């Protein structure tokens, strides 16, 4: 048996960690979280431990969820540090779910919310709303192009987007094929999830690191903090 070279184990560990982080980022683009889902944690404190989501709303702290680890310990982590385990939990391994809680869907600011968005269920409110500005993330000729949602069928989960460049209409797009576009500070946005869904607001600030936006709801003259995914240029 070949003896291990100094540092070989550490290098292998680093490679595995990078692969794990890459997989997590890929999953986070299309997942939402619901109580009962199996997740693994990418928070360094828990070293990729697995557990079951026990609470997605009312957890102290901003944008956090509660997880019961397989060891029995109950912990809270930032929502984006809980990654769905393939084949575990409602909807995992089936239709990808948008990045919000299908059962309770709180706005990511932690405020109370209405049941909300899954772009794959006609019985739930979708985040895709005509008039908002989006980016196409589906592979193909229009990948990364921006435009506005021209029309959307919730029952079929089909959107038509009118591209900014030339006004061409791209049809047969699903919710998972799109992502929101956030304007510059001072721009007008529409809240697409949670308590203030369909409310117009002014973008006051955005934090890419925390994936948060601070907006002023125009009708109420109230400032709230939401996820960047929960607002779109309008």
mmCIF file of C-alpha atoms in Angstrom:
data_model
loop_
_atom_site.group_PDB
_atom_site.id
_atom_site.type_symbol
_atom_site.label_atom_id
_atom_site.label_comp_id
_atom_site.label_asym_id
_atom_site.label_seq_id
_atom_site.Cartn_x
_atom_site.Cartn_y
_atom_site.Cartn_z
ATOM 1 C CA UNK A 1 0.000 0.000 0.000
ATOM 2 C CA UNK A 2 1.406 3.384 -1.002
ATOM 3 C CA UNK A 3 2.168 5.603 2.007
ATOM 4 C CA UNK A 4 0.321 8.919 2.021
ATOM 5 C CA UNK A 5 2.402 11.965 1.214
ATOM 6 C CA UNK A 6 2.465 14.823 3.740
ATOM 7 C CA UNK A 7 -0.542 17.079 3.231
ATOM 8 C CA UNK A 8 -2.318 14.633 0.901
ATOM 9 C CA UNK A 9 -5.221 14.072 3.311
ATOM 10 C CA UNK A 10 -5.676 17.814 3.785
ATOM 11 C CA UNK A 11 -5.716 18.417 0.019
ATOM 12 C CA UNK A 12 -8.300 15.677 -0.453
ATOM 13 C CA UNK A 13 -10.409 17.247 2.280
ATOM 14 C CA UNK A 14 -10.204 20.655 0.625
ATOM 15 C CA UNK A 15 -11.273 19.175 -2.712
ATOM 16 C CA UNK A 16 -14.255 17.458 -1.093
ATOM 17 C CA UNK A 17 -15.233 20.678 0.685
ATOM 18 C CA UNK A 18 -15.139 22.621 -2.599
ATOM 19 C CA UNK A 19 -17.261 19.991 -4.338
ATOM 20 C CA UNK A 20 -19.744 20.066 -1.458
ATOM 21 C CA UNK A 21 -19.962 23.886 -1.569
ATOM 22 C CA UNK A 22 -20.515 23.827 -5.353
ATOM 23 C CA UNK A 23 -23.353 21.319 -5.001
ATOM 24 C CA UNK A 24 -24.933 23.441 -2.261
ATOM 25 C CA UNK A 25 -24.905 26.583 -4.409
ATOM 26 C CA UNK A 26 -26.539 24.672 -7.268
ATOM 27 C CA UNK A 27 -29.335 23.353 -5.043
ATOM 28 C CA UNK A 28 -29.998 26.725 -3.423
ATOM 29 C CA UNK A 29 -30.962 28.250 -6.780
ATOM 30 C CA UNK A 30 -34.089 26.108 -7.088
ATOM 31 C CA UNK A 31 -35.096 25.030 -3.591
ATOM 32 C CA UNK A 32 -37.641 26.179 -1.067
ATOM 33 C CA UNK A 33 -37.902 24.833 2.448
ATOM 34 C CA UNK A 34 -40.865 23.266 4.240
ATOM 35 C CA UNK A 35 -41.262 21.676 7.662
ATOM 36 C CA UNK A 36 -40.337 17.991 7.466
ATOM 37 C CA UNK A 37 -37.717 18.430 4.737
ATOM 38 C CA UNK A 38 -34.412 16.618 5.122
ATOM 39 C CA UNK A 39 -31.515 19.039 4.912
ATOM 40 C CA UNK A 40 -27.769 19.113 5.311
ATOM 41 C CA UNK A 41 -26.088 22.152 6.757
ATOM 42 C CA UNK A 42 -23.293 24.108 5.194
ATOM 43 C CA UNK A 43 -22.781 26.260 8.285
ATOM 44 C CA UNK A 44 -19.140 25.552 9.320
ATOM 45 C CA UNK A 45 -20.247 25.058 12.935
ATOM 46 C CA UNK A 46 -22.159 21.925 11.990
ATOM 47 C CA UNK A 47 -19.753 20.435 9.432
ATOM 48 C CA UNK A 48 -22.300 19.196 6.850
ATOM 49 C CA UNK A 49 -24.478 17.433 9.423
ATOM 50 C CA UNK A 50 -27.943 16.324 8.369
ATOM 51 C CA UNK A 51 -31.293 16.780 10.042
ATOM 52 C CA UNK A 52 -34.982 17.556 9.638
ATOM 53 C CA UNK A 53 -36.555 21.001 9.346
ATOM 54 C CA UNK A 54 -38.785 21.573 12.368
ATOM 55 C CA UNK A 55 -39.611 25.255 12.007
ATOM 56 C CA UNK A 56 -39.416 27.762 9.146
ATOM 57 C CA UNK A 57 -41.293 30.695 10.668
ATOM 58 C CA UNK A 58 -41.067 32.495 13.981
ATOM 59 C CA UNK A 59 -37.432 31.545 14.493
ATOM 60 C CA UNK A 60 -35.503 34.252 16.403
ATOM 61 C CA UNK A 61 -33.033 36.125 14.222
ATOM 62 C CA UNK A 62 -33.194 37.307 10.624
ATOM 63 C CA UNK A 63 -34.068 34.773 7.938
ATOM 64 C CA UNK A 64 -33.383 31.675 10.049
ATOM 65 C CA UNK A 65 -34.834 28.164 10.250
ATOM 66 C CA UNK A 66 -34.820 25.500 12.964
ATOM 67 C CA UNK A 67 -33.343 22.055 12.303
ATOM 68 C CA UNK A 68 -33.313 18.921 14.445
ATOM 69 C CA UNK A 69 -30.042 17.156 13.723
ATOM 70 C CA UNK A 70 -29.846 13.380 13.510
ATOM 71 C CA UNK A 71 -27.966 13.499 16.818
ATOM 72 C CA UNK A 72 -31.089 14.965 18.443
ATOM 73 C CA UNK A 73 -29.660 18.454 18.867
ATOM 74 C CA UNK A 74 -31.935 21.298 17.760
ATOM 75 C CA UNK A 75 -30.139 24.208 16.081
ATOM 76 C CA UNK A 76 -31.014 27.345 14.137
ATOM 77 C CA UNK A 77 -29.198 28.404 10.982
ATOM 78 C CA UNK A 78 -29.538 31.000 8.246
ATOM 79 C CA UNK A 79 -32.046 29.737 5.670
ATOM 80 C CA UNK A 80 -29.482 29.630 2.862
ATOM 81 C CA UNK A 81 -27.245 27.331 4.963
ATOM 82 C CA UNK A 82 -29.891 24.560 4.957
ATOM 83 C CA UNK A 83 -29.643 22.569 1.728
ATOM 84 C CA UNK A 84 -32.307 20.071 0.702
ATOM 85 C CA UNK A 85 -31.178 16.439 0.672
ATOM 86 C CA UNK A 86 -31.954 14.686 -2.623
ATOM 87 C CA UNK A 87 -34.919 12.382 -2.165
ATOM 88 C CA UNK A 88 -35.931 13.710 1.257
ATOM 89 C CA UNK A 89 -38.870 15.912 2.164
ATOM 90 C CA UNK A 90 -41.937 17.042 0.286
ATOM 91 C CA UNK A 91 -41.164 17.891 -3.278
ATOM 92 C CA UNK A 92 -37.463 17.048 -3.215
ATOM 93 C CA UNK A 93 -36.411 15.056 -6.235
ATOM 94 C CA UNK A 94 -39.641 16.021 -7.959
ATOM 95 C CA UNK A 95 -40.353 19.507 -9.237
ATOM 96 C CA UNK A 96 -37.738 22.026 -8.090
ATOM 97 C CA UNK A 97 -39.254 24.550 -5.721
ATOM 98 C CA UNK A 98 -38.533 28.269 -5.731
ATOM 99 C CA UNK A 99 -36.443 29.618 -2.875
ATOM 100 C CA UNK A 100 -39.180 30.108 -0.338
ATOM 101 C CA UNK A 101 -41.233 28.000 2.051
ATOM 102 C CA UNK A 102 -44.108 26.334 0.180
ATOM 103 C CA UNK A 103 -46.175 25.740 3.297
ATOM 104 C CA UNK A 104 -45.824 29.044 5.110
ATOM 105 C CA UNK A 105 -43.617 31.230 2.894
ATOM 106 C CA UNK A 106 -42.506 33.990 5.270
ATOM 107 C CA UNK A 107 -40.860 36.967 3.667
ATOM 108 C CA UNK A 108 -37.155 36.475 4.168
ATOM 109 C CA UNK A 109 -37.074 39.594 6.308
ATOM 110 C CA UNK A 110 -38.664 37.530 9.069
ATOM 111 C CA UNK A 111 -41.971 39.441 8.999
ATOM 112 C CA UNK A 112 -45.231 37.512 9.153
ATOM 113 C CA UNK A 113 -46.579 36.457 5.783
ATOM 114 C CA UNK A 114 -49.344 34.905 3.791
ATOM 115 C CA UNK A 115 -49.094 31.376 2.366
ATOM 116 C CA UNK A 116 -47.224 31.849 -0.843
ATOM 117 C CA UNK A 117 -45.307 30.994 -3.796
ATOM 118 C CA UNK A 118 -44.547 27.846 -5.565
ATOM 119 C CA UNK A 119 -44.297 28.279 -9.301
ATOM 120 C CA UNK A 120 -45.296 24.628 -9.731
ATOM 121 C CA UNK A 121 -48.680 24.593 -8.026
ATOM 122 C CA UNK A 122 -51.872 26.214 -9.247
ATOM 123 C CA UNK A 123 -53.191 26.243 -5.664
ATOM 124 C CA UNK A 124 -50.376 28.487 -4.437
ATOM 125 C CA UNK A 125 -49.448 32.020 -5.310
ATOM 126 C CA UNK A 126 -46.540 32.236 -7.685
ATOM 127 C CA UNK A 127 -43.712 34.750 -7.510
ATOM 128 C CA UNK A 128 -43.912 35.278 -11.284
ATOM 129 C CA UNK A 129 -46.062 38.370 -11.878
ATOM 130 C CA UNK A 130 -46.651 40.148 -15.202
ATOM 131 C CA UNK A 131 -44.743 43.409 -15.447
ATOM 132 C CA UNK A 132 -41.736 42.478 -13.324
ATOM 133 C CA UNK A 133 -38.260 42.444 -14.822
ATOM 134 C CA UNK A 134 -36.520 39.076 -14.887
ATOM 135 C CA UNK A 135 -33.433 37.322 -16.184
ATOM 136 C CA UNK A 136 -33.675 34.062 -18.126
ATOM 137 C CA UNK A 137 -31.508 31.351 -16.541
ATOM 138 C CA UNK A 138 -32.575 28.507 -18.810
ATOM 139 C CA UNK A 139 -29.791 27.216 -21.055
ATOM 140 C CA UNK A 140 -30.218 28.201 -24.680
ATOM 141 C CA UNK A 141 -30.158 31.156 -27.051
ATOM 142 C CA UNK A 142 -31.591 33.567 -24.472
ATOM 143 C CA UNK A 143 -29.551 32.536 -21.430
ATOM 144 C CA UNK A 144 -28.895 35.517 -19.072
ATOM 145 C CA UNK A 145 -30.964 37.903 -21.212
ATOM 146 C CA UNK A 146 -33.276 40.284 -19.384
ATOM 147 C CA UNK A 147 -36.840 41.251 -20.064
ATOM 148 C CA UNK A 148 -40.269 41.774 -18.544
ATOM 149 C CA UNK A 149 -42.883 39.136 -17.852
ATOM 150 C CA UNK A 150 -45.522 39.737 -20.509
ATOM 151 C CA UNK A 151 -47.961 37.070 -19.352
ATOM 152 C CA UNK A 152 -48.010 34.093 -17.013
ATOM 153 C CA UNK A 153 -50.279 31.075 -16.527
ATOM 154 C CA UNK A 154 -50.144 29.847 -12.940
ATOM 155 C CA UNK A 155 -52.016 26.621 -13.696
ATOM 156 C CA UNK A 156 -49.549 25.639 -16.433
ATOM 157 C CA UNK A 157 -46.536 27.431 -14.941
ATOM 158 C CA UNK A 158 -45.842 29.039 -18.314
ATOM 159 C CA UNK A 159 -44.438 32.521 -18.777
ATOM 160 C CA UNK A 160 -43.871 34.714 -21.787
ATOM 161 C CA UNK A 161 -41.051 37.239 -21.432
ATOM 162 C CA UNK A 162 -40.575 40.259 -23.685
ATOM 163 C CA UNK A 163 -36.825 40.813 -24.020
ATOM 164 C CA UNK A 164 -35.318 44.236 -23.381
ATOM 165 C CA UNK A 165 -33.218 43.920 -26.522
ATOM 166 C CA UNK A 166 -35.529 44.149 -29.526
ATOM 167 C CA UNK A 167 -38.749 43.291 -27.754
ATOM 168 C CA UNK A 168 -38.808 39.649 -28.878
ATOM 169 C CA UNK A 169 -41.208 37.443 -26.929
ATOM 170 C CA UNK A 170 -39.775 34.241 -25.455
ATOM 171 C CA UNK A 171 -42.498 31.726 -24.644
ATOM 172 C CA UNK A 172 -42.843 28.473 -22.697
ATOM 173 C CA UNK A 173 -40.670 29.543 -19.772
ATOM 174 C CA UNK A 174 -41.284 28.138 -16.301
ATOM 175 C CA UNK A 175 -40.737 29.776 -12.951
ATOM 176 C CA UNK A 176 -37.511 27.840 -12.449
ATOM 177 C CA UNK A 177 -36.208 29.276 -15.757
ATOM 178 C CA UNK A 178 -36.318 32.835 -14.408
ATOM 179 C CA UNK A 179 -34.835 34.950 -11.651
ATOM 180 C CA UNK A 180 -35.675 38.427 -10.460
ATOM 181 C CA UNK A 181 -33.757 41.519 -11.593
ATOM 182 C CA UNK A 182 -33.171 44.129 -8.881
ATOM 183 C CA UNK A 183 -32.753 47.775 -9.972
ATOM 184 C CA UNK A 184 -30.332 50.405 -8.702
ATOM 185 C CA UNK A 185 -30.924 52.149 -5.379
ATOM 186 C CA UNK A 186 -33.948 54.430 -5.674
ATOM 187 C CA UNK A 187 -35.619 52.276 -8.306
ATOM 188 C CA UNK A 188 -39.169 50.956 -8.202
ATOM 189 C CA UNK A 189 -39.682 47.313 -7.244
ATOM 190 C CA UNK A 190 -42.621 44.976 -6.785
ATOM 191 C CA UNK A 191 -42.613 42.623 -3.822
ATOM 192 C CA UNK A 192 -43.273 39.154 -5.234
ATOM 193 C CA UNK A 193 -43.596 37.066 -2.058
ATOM 194 C CA UNK A 194 -44.898 37.314 1.476
ATOM 195 C CA UNK A 195 -47.073 39.775 3.343
ATOM 196 C CA UNK A 196 -46.441 42.627 0.907
ATOM 197 C CA UNK A 197 -46.801 40.582 -2.279
ATOM 198 C CA UNK A 198 -47.813 42.782 -5.247
ATOM 199 C CA UNK A 199 -47.027 45.964 -3.306
ATOM 200 C CA UNK A 200 -44.969 48.614 -5.058
ATOM 201 C CA UNK A 201 -41.935 49.821 -3.152
ATOM 202 C CA UNK A 202 -38.821 51.956 -3.472
ATOM 203 C CA UNK A 203 -35.455 50.232 -3.158
ATOM 204 C CA UNK A 204 -33.526 51.973 -0.379
ATOM 205 C CA UNK A 205 -30.535 49.654 -0.049
ATOM 206 C CA UNK A 206 -29.319 46.194 -1.029
ATOM 207 C CA UNK A 207 -26.773 43.881 0.551
ATOM 208 C CA UNK A 208 -25.444 41.242 -1.857
ATOM 209 C CA UNK A 209 -23.520 39.490 0.904
ATOM 210 C CA UNK A 210 -26.616 38.942 3.052
ATOM 211 C CA UNK A 211 -28.903 38.657 0.012
ATOM 212 C CA UNK A 212 -31.216 41.274 1.475
ATOM 213 C CA UNK A 213 -32.949 44.410 0.283
ATOM 214 C CA UNK A 214 -34.345 47.302 2.317
ATOM 215 C CA UNK A 215 -37.427 48.817 0.718
ATOM 216 C CA UNK A 216 -40.123 51.341 1.526
ATOM 217 C CA UNK A 217 -43.653 50.081 0.883
ATOM 218 C CA UNK A 218 -45.236 53.031 -0.877
ATOM 219 C CA UNK A 219 -48.855 52.620 0.252
ATOM 220 C CA UNK A 220 -47.844 52.347 3.909
ATOM 221 C CA UNK A 221 -44.701 54.492 3.929
ATOM 222 C CA UNK A 222 -43.118 51.635 5.856
ATOM 223 C CA UNK A 223 -39.554 50.344 5.608
ATOM 224 C CA UNK A 224 -39.051 46.568 5.584
ATOM 225 C CA UNK A 225 -36.158 44.212 4.897
ATOM 226 C CA UNK A 226 -36.751 41.332 2.494
ATOM 227 C CA UNK A 227 -34.734 38.847 0.488
ATOM 228 C CA UNK A 228 -33.304 40.063 -2.796
ATOM 229 C CA UNK A 229 -35.234 37.170 -4.362
ATOM 230 C CA UNK A 230 -38.484 38.653 -3.074
ATOM 231 C CA UNK A 231 -38.343 41.906 -5.034
ATOM 232 C CA UNK A 232 -38.101 42.627 -8.752
ATOM 233 C CA UNK A 233 -37.736 45.762 -10.823
ATOM 234 C CA UNK A 234 -41.140 47.042 -11.878
#
